[in-house]
XYZ file of C-alpha atoms in Angstrom:
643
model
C -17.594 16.099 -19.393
C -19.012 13.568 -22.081
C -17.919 9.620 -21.000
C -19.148 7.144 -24.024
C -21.579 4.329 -22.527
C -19.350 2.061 -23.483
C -15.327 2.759 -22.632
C -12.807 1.119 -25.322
C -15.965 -1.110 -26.354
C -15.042 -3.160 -22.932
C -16.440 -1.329 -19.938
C -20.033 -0.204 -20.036
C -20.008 2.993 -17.620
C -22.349 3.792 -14.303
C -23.065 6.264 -11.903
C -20.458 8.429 -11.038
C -18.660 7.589 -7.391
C -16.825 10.880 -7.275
C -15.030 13.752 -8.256
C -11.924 14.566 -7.225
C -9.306 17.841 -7.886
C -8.144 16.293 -11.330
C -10.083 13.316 -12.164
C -14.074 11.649 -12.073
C -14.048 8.325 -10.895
C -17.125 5.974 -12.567
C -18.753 2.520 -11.669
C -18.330 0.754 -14.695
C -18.897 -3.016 -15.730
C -16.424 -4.672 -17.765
C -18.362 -6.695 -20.042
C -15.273 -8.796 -21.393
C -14.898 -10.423 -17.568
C -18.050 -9.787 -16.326
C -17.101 -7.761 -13.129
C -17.895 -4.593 -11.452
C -14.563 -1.902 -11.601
C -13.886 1.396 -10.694
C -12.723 3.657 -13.842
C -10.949 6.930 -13.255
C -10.907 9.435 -15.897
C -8.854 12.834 -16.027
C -11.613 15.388 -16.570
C -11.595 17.222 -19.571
C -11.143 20.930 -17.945
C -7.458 19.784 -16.900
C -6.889 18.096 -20.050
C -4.390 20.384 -21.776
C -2.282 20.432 -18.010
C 0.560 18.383 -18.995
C 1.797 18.260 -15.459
C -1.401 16.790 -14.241
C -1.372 14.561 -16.956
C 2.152 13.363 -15.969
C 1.053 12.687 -12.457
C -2.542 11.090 -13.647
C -0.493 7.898 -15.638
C 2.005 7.994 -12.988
C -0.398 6.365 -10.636
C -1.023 4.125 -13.293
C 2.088 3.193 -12.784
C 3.100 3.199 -9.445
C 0.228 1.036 -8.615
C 0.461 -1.303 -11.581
C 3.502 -3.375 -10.404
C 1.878 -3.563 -6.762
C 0.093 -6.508 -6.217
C -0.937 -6.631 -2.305
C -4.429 -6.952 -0.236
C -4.384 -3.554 1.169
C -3.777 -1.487 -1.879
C -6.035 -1.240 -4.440
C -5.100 -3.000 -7.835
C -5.042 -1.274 -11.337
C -5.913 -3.770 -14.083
C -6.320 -1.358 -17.167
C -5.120 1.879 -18.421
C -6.080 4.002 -22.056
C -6.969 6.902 -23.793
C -10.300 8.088 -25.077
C -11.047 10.779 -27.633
C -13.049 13.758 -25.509
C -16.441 14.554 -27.011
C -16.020 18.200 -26.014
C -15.561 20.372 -28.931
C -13.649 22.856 -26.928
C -11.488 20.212 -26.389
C -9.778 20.297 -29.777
C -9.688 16.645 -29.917
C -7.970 16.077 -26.885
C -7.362 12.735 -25.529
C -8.492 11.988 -22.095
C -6.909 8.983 -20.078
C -8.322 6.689 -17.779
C -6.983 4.330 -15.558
C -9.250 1.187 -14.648
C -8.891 -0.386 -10.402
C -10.722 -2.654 -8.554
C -14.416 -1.758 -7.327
C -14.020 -1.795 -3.239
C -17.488 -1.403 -1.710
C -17.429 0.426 1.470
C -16.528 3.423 3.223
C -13.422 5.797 3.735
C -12.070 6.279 6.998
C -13.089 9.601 6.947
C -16.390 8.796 6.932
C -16.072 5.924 9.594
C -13.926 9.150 11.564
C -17.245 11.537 11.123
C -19.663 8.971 12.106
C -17.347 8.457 15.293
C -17.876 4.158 14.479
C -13.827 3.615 15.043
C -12.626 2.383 18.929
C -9.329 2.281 19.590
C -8.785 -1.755 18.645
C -10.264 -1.078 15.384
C -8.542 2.206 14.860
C -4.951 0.287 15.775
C -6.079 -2.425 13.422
C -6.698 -0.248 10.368
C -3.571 1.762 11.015
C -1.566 -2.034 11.076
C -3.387 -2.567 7.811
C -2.106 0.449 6.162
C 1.432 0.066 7.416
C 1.533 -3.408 5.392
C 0.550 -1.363 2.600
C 3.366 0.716 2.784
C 5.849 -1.441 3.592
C 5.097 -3.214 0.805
C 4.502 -0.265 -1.529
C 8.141 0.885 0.474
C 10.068 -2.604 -0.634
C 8.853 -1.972 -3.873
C 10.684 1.693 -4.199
C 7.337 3.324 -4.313
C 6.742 6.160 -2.008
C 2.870 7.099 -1.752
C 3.390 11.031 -0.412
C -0.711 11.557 0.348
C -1.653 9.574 3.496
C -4.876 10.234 4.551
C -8.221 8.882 5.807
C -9.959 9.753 2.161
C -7.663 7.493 0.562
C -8.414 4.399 2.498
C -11.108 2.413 2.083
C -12.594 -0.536 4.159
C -14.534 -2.821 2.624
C -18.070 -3.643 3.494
C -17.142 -6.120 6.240
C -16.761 -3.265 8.553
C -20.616 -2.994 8.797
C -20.868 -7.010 10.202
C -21.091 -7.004 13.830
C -17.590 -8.047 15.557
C -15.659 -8.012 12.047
C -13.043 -5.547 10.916
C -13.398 -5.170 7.004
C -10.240 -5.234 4.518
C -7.849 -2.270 4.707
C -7.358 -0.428 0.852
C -5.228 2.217 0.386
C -5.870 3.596 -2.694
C -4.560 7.197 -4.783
C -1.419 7.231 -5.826
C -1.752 10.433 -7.765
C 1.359 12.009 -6.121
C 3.436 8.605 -5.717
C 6.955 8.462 -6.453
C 9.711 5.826 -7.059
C 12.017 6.761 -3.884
C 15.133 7.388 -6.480
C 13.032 10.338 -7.550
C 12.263 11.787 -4.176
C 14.654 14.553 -4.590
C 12.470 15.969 -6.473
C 10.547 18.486 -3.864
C 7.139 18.674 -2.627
C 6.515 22.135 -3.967
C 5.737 23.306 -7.559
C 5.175 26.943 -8.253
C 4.511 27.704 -4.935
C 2.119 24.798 -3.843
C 2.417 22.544 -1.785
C 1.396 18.801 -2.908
C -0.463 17.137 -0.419
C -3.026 17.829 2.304
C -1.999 20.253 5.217
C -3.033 18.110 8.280
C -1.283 14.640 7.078
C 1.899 16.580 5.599
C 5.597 15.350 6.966
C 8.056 18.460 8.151
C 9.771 17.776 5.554
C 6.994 17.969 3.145
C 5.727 21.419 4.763
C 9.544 22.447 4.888
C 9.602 21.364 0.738
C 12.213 19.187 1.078
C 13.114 15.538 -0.517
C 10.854 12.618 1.199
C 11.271 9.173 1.649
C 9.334 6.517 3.305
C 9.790 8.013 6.962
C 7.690 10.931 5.437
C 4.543 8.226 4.528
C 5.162 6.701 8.668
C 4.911 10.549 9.502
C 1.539 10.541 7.674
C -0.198 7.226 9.193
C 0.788 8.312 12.560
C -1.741 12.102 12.115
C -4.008 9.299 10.781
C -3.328 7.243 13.813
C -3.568 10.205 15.804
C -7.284 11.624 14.181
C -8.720 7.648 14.356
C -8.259 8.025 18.289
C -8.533 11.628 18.951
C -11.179 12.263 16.345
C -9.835 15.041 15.384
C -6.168 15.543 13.760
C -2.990 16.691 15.439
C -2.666 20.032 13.930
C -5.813 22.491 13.324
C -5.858 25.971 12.217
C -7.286 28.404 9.883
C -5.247 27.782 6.667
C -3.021 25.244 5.563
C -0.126 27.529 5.712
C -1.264 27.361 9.810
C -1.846 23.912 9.930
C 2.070 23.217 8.335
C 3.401 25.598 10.341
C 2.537 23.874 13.298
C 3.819 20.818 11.915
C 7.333 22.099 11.196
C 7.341 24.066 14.784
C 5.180 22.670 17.023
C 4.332 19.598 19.677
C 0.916 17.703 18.978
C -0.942 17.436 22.303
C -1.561 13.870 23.861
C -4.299 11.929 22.209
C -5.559 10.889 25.580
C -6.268 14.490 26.196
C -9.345 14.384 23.662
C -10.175 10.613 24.002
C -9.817 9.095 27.928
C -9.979 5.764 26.159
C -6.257 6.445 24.902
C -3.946 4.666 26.967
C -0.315 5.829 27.807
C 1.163 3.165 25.560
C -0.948 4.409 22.667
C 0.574 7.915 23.580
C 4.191 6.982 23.486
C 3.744 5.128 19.894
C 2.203 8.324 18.784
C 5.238 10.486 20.475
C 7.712 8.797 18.519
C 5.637 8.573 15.193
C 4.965 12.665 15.352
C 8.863 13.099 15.555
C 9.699 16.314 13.792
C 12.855 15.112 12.920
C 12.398 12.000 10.372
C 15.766 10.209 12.352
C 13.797 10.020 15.454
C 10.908 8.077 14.104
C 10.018 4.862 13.462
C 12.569 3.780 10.853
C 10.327 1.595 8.904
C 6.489 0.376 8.619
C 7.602 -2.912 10.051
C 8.815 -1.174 12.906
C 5.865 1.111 13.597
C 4.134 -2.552 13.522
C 5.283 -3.725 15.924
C 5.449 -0.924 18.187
C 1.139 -0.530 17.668
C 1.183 -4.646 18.507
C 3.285 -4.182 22.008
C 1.182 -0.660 22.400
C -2.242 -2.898 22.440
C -0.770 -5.394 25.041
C 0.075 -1.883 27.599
C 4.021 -2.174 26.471
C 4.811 1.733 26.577
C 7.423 3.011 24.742
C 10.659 4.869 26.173
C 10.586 8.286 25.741
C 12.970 9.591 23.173
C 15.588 12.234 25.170
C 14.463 15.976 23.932
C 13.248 14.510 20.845
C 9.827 15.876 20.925
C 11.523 19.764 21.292
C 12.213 21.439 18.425
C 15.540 22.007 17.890
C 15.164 26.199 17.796
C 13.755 25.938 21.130
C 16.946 24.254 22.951
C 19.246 26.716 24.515
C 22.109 26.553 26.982
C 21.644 28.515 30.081
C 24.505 30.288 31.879
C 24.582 28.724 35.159
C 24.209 31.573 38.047
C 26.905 32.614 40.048
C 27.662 31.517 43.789
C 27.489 33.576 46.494
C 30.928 34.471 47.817
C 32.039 33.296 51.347
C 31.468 35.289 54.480
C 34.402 37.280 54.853
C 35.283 37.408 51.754
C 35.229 40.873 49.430
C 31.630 41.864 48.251
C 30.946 39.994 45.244
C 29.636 42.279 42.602
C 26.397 42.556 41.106
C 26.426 40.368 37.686
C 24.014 40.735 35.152
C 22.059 37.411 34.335
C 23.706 35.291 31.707
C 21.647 35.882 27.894
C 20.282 33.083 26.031
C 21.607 31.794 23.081
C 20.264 33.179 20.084
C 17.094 31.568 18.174
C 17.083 30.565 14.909
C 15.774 33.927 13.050
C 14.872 37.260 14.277
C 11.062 37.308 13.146
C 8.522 38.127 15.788
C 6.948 34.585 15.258
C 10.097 33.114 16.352
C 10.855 35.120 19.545
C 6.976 34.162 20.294
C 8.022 30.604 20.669
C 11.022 31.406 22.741
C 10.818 30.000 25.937
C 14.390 29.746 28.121
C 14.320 29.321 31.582
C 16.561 31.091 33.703
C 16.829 31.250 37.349
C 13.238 30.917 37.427
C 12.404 33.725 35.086
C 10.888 33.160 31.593
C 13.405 35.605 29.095
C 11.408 36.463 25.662
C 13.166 39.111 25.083
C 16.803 40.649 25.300
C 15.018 43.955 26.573
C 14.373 41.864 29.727
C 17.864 41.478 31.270
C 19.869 44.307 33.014
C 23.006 46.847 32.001
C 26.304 45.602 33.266
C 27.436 49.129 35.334
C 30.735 50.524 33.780
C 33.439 50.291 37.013
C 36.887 51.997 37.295
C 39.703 49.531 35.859
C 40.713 49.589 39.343
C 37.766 48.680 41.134
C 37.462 45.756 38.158
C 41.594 44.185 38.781
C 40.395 44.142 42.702
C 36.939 42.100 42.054
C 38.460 39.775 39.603
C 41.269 38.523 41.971
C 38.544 38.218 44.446
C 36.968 36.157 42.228
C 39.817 34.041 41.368
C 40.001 33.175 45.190
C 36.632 32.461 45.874
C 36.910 30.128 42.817
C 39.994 28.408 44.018
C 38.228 27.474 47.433
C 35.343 26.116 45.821
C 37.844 23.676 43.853
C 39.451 22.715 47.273
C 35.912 21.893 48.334
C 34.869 20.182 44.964
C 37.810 17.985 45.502
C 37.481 17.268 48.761
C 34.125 16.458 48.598
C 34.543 14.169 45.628
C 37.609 11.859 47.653
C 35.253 11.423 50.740
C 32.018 10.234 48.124
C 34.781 8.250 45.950
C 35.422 6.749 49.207
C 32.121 5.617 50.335
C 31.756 4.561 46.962
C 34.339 1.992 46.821
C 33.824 1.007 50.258
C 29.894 0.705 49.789
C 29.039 -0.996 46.875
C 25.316 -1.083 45.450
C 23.757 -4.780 45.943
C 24.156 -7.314 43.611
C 20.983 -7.331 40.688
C 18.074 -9.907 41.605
C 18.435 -12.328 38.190
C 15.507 -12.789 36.107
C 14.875 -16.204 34.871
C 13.813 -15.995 31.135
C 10.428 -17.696 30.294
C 9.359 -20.454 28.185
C 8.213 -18.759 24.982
C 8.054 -21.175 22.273
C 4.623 -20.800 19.780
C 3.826 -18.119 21.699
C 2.444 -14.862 19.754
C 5.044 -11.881 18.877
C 3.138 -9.288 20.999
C 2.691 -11.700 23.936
C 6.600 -12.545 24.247
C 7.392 -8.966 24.438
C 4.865 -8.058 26.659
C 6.017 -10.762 28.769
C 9.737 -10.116 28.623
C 9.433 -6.305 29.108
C 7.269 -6.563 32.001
C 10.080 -8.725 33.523
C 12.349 -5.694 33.311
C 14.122 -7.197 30.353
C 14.560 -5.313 26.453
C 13.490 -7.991 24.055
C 15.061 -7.594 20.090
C 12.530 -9.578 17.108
C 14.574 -11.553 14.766
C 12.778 -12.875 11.788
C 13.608 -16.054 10.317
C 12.053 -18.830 8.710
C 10.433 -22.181 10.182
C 8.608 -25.182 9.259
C 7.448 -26.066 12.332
C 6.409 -23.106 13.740
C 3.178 -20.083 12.349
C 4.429 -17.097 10.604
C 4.067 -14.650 13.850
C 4.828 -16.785 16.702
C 8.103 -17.030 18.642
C 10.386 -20.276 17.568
C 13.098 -19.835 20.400
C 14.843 -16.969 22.622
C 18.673 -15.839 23.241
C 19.488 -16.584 25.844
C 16.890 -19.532 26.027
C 14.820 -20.206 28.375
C 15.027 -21.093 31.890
C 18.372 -18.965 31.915
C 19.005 -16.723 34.331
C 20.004 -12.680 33.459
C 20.660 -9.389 34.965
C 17.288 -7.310 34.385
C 17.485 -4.875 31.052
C 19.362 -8.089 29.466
C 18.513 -7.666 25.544
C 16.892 -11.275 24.588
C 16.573 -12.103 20.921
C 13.309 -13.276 19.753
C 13.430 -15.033 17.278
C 9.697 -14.654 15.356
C 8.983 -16.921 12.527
C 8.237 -15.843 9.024
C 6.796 -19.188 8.223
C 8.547 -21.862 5.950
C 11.072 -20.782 3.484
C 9.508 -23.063 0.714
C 5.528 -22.344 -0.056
C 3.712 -25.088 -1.964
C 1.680 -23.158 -5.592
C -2.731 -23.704 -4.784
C -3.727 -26.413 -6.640
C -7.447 -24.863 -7.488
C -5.994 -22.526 -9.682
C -7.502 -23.247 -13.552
C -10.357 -21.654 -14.047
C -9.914 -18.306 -12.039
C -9.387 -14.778 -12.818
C -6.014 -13.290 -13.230
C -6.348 -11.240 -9.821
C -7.803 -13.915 -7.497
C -4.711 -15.960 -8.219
C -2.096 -13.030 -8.132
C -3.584 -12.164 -4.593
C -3.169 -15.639 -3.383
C -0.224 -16.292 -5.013
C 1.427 -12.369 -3.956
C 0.252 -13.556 -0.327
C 2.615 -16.430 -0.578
C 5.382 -13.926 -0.960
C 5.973 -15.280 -4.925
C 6.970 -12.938 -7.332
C 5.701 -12.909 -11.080
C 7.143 -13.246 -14.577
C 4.948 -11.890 -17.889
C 1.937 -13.816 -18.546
C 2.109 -16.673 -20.797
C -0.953 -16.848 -23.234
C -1.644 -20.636 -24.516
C -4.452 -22.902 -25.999
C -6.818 -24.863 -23.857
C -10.383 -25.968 -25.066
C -11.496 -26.721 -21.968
C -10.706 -23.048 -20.030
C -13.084 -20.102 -21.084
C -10.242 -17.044 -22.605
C -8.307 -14.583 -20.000
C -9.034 -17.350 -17.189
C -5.507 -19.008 -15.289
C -5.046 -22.254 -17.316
C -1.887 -23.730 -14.842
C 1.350 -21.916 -13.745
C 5.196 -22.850 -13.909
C 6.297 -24.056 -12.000
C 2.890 -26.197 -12.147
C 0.508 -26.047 -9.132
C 1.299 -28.372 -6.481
C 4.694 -27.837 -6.878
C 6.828 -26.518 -3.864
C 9.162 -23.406 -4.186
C 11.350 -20.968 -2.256
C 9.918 -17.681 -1.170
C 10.470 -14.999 -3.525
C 10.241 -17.905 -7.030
C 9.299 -16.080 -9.962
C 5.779 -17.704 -11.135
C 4.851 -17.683 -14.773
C 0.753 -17.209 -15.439
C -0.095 -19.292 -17.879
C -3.851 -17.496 -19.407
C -6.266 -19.367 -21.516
C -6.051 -17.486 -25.410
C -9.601 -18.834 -26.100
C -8.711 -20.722 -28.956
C -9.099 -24.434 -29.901
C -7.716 -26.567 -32.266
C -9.713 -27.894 -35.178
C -9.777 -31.484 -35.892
C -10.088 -33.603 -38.977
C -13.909 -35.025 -38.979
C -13.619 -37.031 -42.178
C -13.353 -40.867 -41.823
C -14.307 -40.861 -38.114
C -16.864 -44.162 -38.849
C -17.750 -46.840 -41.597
C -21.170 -47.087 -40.528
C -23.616 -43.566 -42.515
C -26.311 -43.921 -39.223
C -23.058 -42.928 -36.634
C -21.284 -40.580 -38.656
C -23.804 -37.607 -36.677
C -22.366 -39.224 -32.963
C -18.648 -39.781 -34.144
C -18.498 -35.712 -35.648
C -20.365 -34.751 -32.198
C -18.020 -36.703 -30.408
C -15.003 -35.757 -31.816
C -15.778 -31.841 -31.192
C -16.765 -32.148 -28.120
C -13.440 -34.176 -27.043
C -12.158 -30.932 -28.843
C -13.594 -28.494 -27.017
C -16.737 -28.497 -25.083
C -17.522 -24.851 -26.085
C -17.929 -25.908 -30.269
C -21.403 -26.038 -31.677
C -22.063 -28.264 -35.020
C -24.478 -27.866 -37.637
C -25.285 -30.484 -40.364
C -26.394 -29.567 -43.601
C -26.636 -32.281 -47.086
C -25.393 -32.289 -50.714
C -26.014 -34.587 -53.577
C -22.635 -36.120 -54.443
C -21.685 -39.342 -56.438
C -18.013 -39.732 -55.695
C -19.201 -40.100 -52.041
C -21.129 -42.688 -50.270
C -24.305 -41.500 -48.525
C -24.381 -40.379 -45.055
C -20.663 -39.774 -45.021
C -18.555 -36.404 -44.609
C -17.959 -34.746 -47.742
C -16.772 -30.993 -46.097
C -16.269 -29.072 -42.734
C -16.134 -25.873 -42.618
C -13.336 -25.013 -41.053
C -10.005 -27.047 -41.719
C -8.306 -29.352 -39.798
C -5.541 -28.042 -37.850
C -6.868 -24.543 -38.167
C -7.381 -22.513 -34.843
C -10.617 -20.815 -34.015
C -12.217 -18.899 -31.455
C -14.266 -20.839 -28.481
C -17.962 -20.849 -29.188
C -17.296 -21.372 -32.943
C -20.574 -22.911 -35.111
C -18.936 -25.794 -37.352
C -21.276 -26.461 -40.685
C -20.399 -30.291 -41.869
C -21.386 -31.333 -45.066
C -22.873 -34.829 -45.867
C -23.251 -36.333 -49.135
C -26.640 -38.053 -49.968
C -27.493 -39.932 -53.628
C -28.296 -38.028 -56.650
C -32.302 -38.232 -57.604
C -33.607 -40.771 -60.284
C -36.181 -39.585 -63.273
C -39.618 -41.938 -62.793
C -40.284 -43.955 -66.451
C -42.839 -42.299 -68.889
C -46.060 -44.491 -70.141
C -46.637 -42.816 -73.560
C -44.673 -42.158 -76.712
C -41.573 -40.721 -77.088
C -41.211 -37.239 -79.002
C -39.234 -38.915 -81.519
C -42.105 -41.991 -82.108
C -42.790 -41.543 -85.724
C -46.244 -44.003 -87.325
C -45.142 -47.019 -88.532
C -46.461 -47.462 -92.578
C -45.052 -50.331 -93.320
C -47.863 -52.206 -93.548
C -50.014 -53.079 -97.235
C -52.081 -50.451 -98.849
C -54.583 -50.815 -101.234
C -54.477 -49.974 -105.024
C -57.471 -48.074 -107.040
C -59.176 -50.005 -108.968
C -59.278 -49.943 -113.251
């Protein structure tokens, strides 16, 4: 495909960083802000796919309203004309994101460089992401180690670099996730990071992302992903049907805690996950402390495979008529009739494994006789066993009441005040106790630490008492930088989005002193403190400046150069002046007879302003000899001729 050198006359394009199913993504400098950007362009083969196209400008504009640390930002979008003549004049469009130099995490996964810290650390990055991608409506739908990045720092010994998710090709808003995962036939996504419910092609939501980061989760510590097979329809199978082994059973490193998180992530059923990213948080936080998880009750079955067993039938007593031979109670039917279904099958009963209905044996036809005399047989024998039951149950009821179980030992809760999240609930849970997080704002206490506990401490409770924890999520008011004029749109958003503030449209206004598309101020101005959540309008330099008048600015010809200098450079800094004369009589010399630009007119920074001075008219030097018009004077006597 043909890509101009220079994109929309802005961004001057580079080597090419990749190619993808749909689209080429280019290093590209954008000449207008003087940065390196990445610039993705649909390639010209898919052009005429309007589907494609569809889902190409919908990650335009998923991603353009997110503005977080972990997810890659979007600053431009367009069209260009294709330079294909098969094309037929088609217009390709390209979306421009930030340049993140680094490495995938499938990379970092082949080069087996990620431990188990840094592997829980990236997966806590990416669950910020998405919860705030999630609060935002905006479900992503294509988890997986090729679409996050992390930065460069990664390579500096004893730092983890900067999380990015990036491709939100197949994004969604979450009101339109009843629309399926399947189209014609294909499933959207990639096998080994799909959801059931995105194998199953059903509607997904943000459980399906959590589903996602936890095979990521699982391939970071494993090195290798949950599900494996010959074909994708193999690989989704097993994600609909089957149970992911243990990650410690490929990595020793992998501790039990690390196993449960991963348990209840892997869920097949999205109601038996982790409900949201911030819980899966702070599940992988208590997991890197040792805090193990309980084990959800059958959860990690699937359902097809649960099936009620007959109990077996009791011997008769001695004396009593010969109990006759009863087949073994069948299983309840499986879901389907398929051979790949009664493969899975596994019921146990009375110690055999049943995969088959072929397996159990005839029931004998009898006489109707033969059958009235066994079943009142049976009817005694069962009415015994009932005397028993109940007999036995009054004696334990008994010793029950009349031994009761000693008294609990009380746990006293501990001082937890400023302590980190993780640390309080390691602390309370290995005290036997079940401690609840509670968010809430503080002043006085940093955004992660614990600000008091319920019931507080040095109170004394039965063990498994819940205990509130109440974690701070730092002051309700933030205070707006004050070091904001002069930068780039996206520095301050960043800082500004990290401050949990939310955005209004930019405001574009005059400043001489700012160079144009640089942060002039905000409102509310910097310095100024706000609740969480405050709207903040940017306030962007236009690059223009304000002309003013530079006639009369001194009395005195030999200053009037300083006072026009002076007085455009109080204007704007950026203005350039050049002087030029004129011969003029009405004005004295050495003063301002024209600018060249009007006062009060508005021009662009950098602007050369020609001024005009007037200087005195030349004077004609006085000639020695005659005038022209000199005629001999013959006035004088003349002589007569003589008789």
């Amino acid at each position: 495909m043909n890509i101009p050198r220079v994109l929309n006359g802005r961004y001057e394009i580079g080597e090419l960083l990749g190619r993808g199913g749909m689209a080429d993504v280019y290093k590209a400098l954008d000449t207008r802000l003087d940065r390196m950007v990445a610039i993705k362009v649909l390639r010209g083969d898919v052009a005429r796919d309007t589907q494609l196209q569809a889902r190409f400008r919908r990650e335009a504009q998923a991603v353009a309203g997110l503005n977080h640390p972990s997810i890659v930002a979007v600053y431009d979008t367009g069209e260009h004309p294709s330079e294909d003549p098969l094309q037929d004049g088609a217009r390709l469009p390209y979306i421009v994101m930030e340049y993140v130099h680094g490495q995938t995490l499938r990379e970092l996964i082949r080069a087996d460089e990620i431990g188990i810290d840094r592997a829980i650390e990236y997966t806590l990055g990416v669950l910020s992401a998405l919860e705030y991608s999630h609060r935002a409506g905006i479900v992503h739908r294509d988890i997986k180690p090729a679409n996050v990045m992390v930065t460069a720092d990664a390579s500096r010994p004893g730092r983890l670099g900067t999380v990015k998710v990036m491709d939100f090709g197949i994004a969604r808003t979450m009101s339109d996730t009843a629309a399926t995962m399947t189209q014609t036939q294909t499933v959207m996504g990639t096998a080994q990071y799909l959801s059931p419910e995105q194998a199953r092609g059903e509607a997904v939501d943000a459980r399906s992302d959590l589903y996602s980061t936890a095979c990521l989760f699982y391939e970071m510590v494993a090195g290798r992903p949950p599900f494996t097979g010959d074909s994708p329809v193999s690989v989704a199978y097993q994600h609909v049907r089957e149970v992911p082994p243990p990650a410690s059973k490929f990595n020793r490193d992998v501790s039990a805690a690390v196993d449960s998180v991963l348990l209840r992530a892997l869920q097949k059923d999205r109601a038996d996950r982790f409900q949201d990213a911030a819980a899966f948080r702070r599940a992988l936080r208590a997991a890197r402390t040792g805090v193990t998880l309980a084990p959800a009750a059958a959860a990690s079955l699937p359902t097809e495979l649960v099936t009620t067993v007959a109990a077996p039938a009791p011997a008769p007593f001695v004396g009593s008529p010969a109990a006759p031979a009863v087949p073994e109670p069948r299983t309840t039917p499986l879901d389907g009739d398929g051979p790949a279904t009664r493969a899975m099958a596994k019921v146990l009963a009375g110690g055999a494994l049943i995969r088959d209905d072929a397996d159990l044996p005839e029931v004998p036809v009898e006489p109707d006789r033969r059958v009235k005399r066994r079943r009142r047989a049976w009817i005694a024998t069962l009415f015994v066993f009932l005397a028993l039951i109940l007999a036995g149950g009054g004696v334990f009821g008994y010793m029950w009441l009349s031994d009761r179980p000693a008294a609990p030992v009380p746990v006293t809760v501990p001082v937890l005040a400023n302590v980190s999240e993780e640390e309080a609930l390691a602390q309370l849970s290995s005290l036997g106790l079940d401690p609840k997080p509670v968010e809430e704002f503080s002043t006085d206490v940093d955004a992660g630490n614990v600000i008091r506990t319920d019931p507080h401490a040095g109170v004394q409770v039965n063990p498994h008492t819940v205990i509130d924890v109440f974690v701070s999520k730092g002051p309700s008011e933030v205070t707006i930088p004050k070091d904001i004029a002069g930068r780039t749109e996206s520095e301050v958003r960043a800082e500004l989005a990290a401050l949990n503030l939310a955005f209004k449209p930019n405001d574009f206004v005059t400043d001489p002193q700012i160079q144009a598309n640089l942060v002039v101020t905000t409102d509310p101005a910097p310095g100024t403190s706000v609740p969480v959540g405050t709207e903040v309008t940017l306030k962007i330099s236009n690059g223009q400046v304000d002309m003013p008048s530079l006639f009369d600015l001194t009395k005195d010809p030999a200053q009037v150069k300083k006072a026009v200098e002076a007085a455009l450079t109080k204007a704007s800094p950026t203005l350039a002046v050049v002087f030029e004369e004129a011969e003029n009589t009405a004005v004295a010399p050495g003063m301002v007879m024209k600018q060249s630009v009007s006062a009060g007119t508005r021009v662009a920074q950098r602007t050369t302003i020609t001024v005009t001075l007037a200087k005195a008219p030349a004077v004609e030097p006085p000639s020695d000899g005659p005038t022209p018009t000199e005629e001999p004077d013959n006035s004088g006597p003349s002589s007569a001729p003589k008789p």
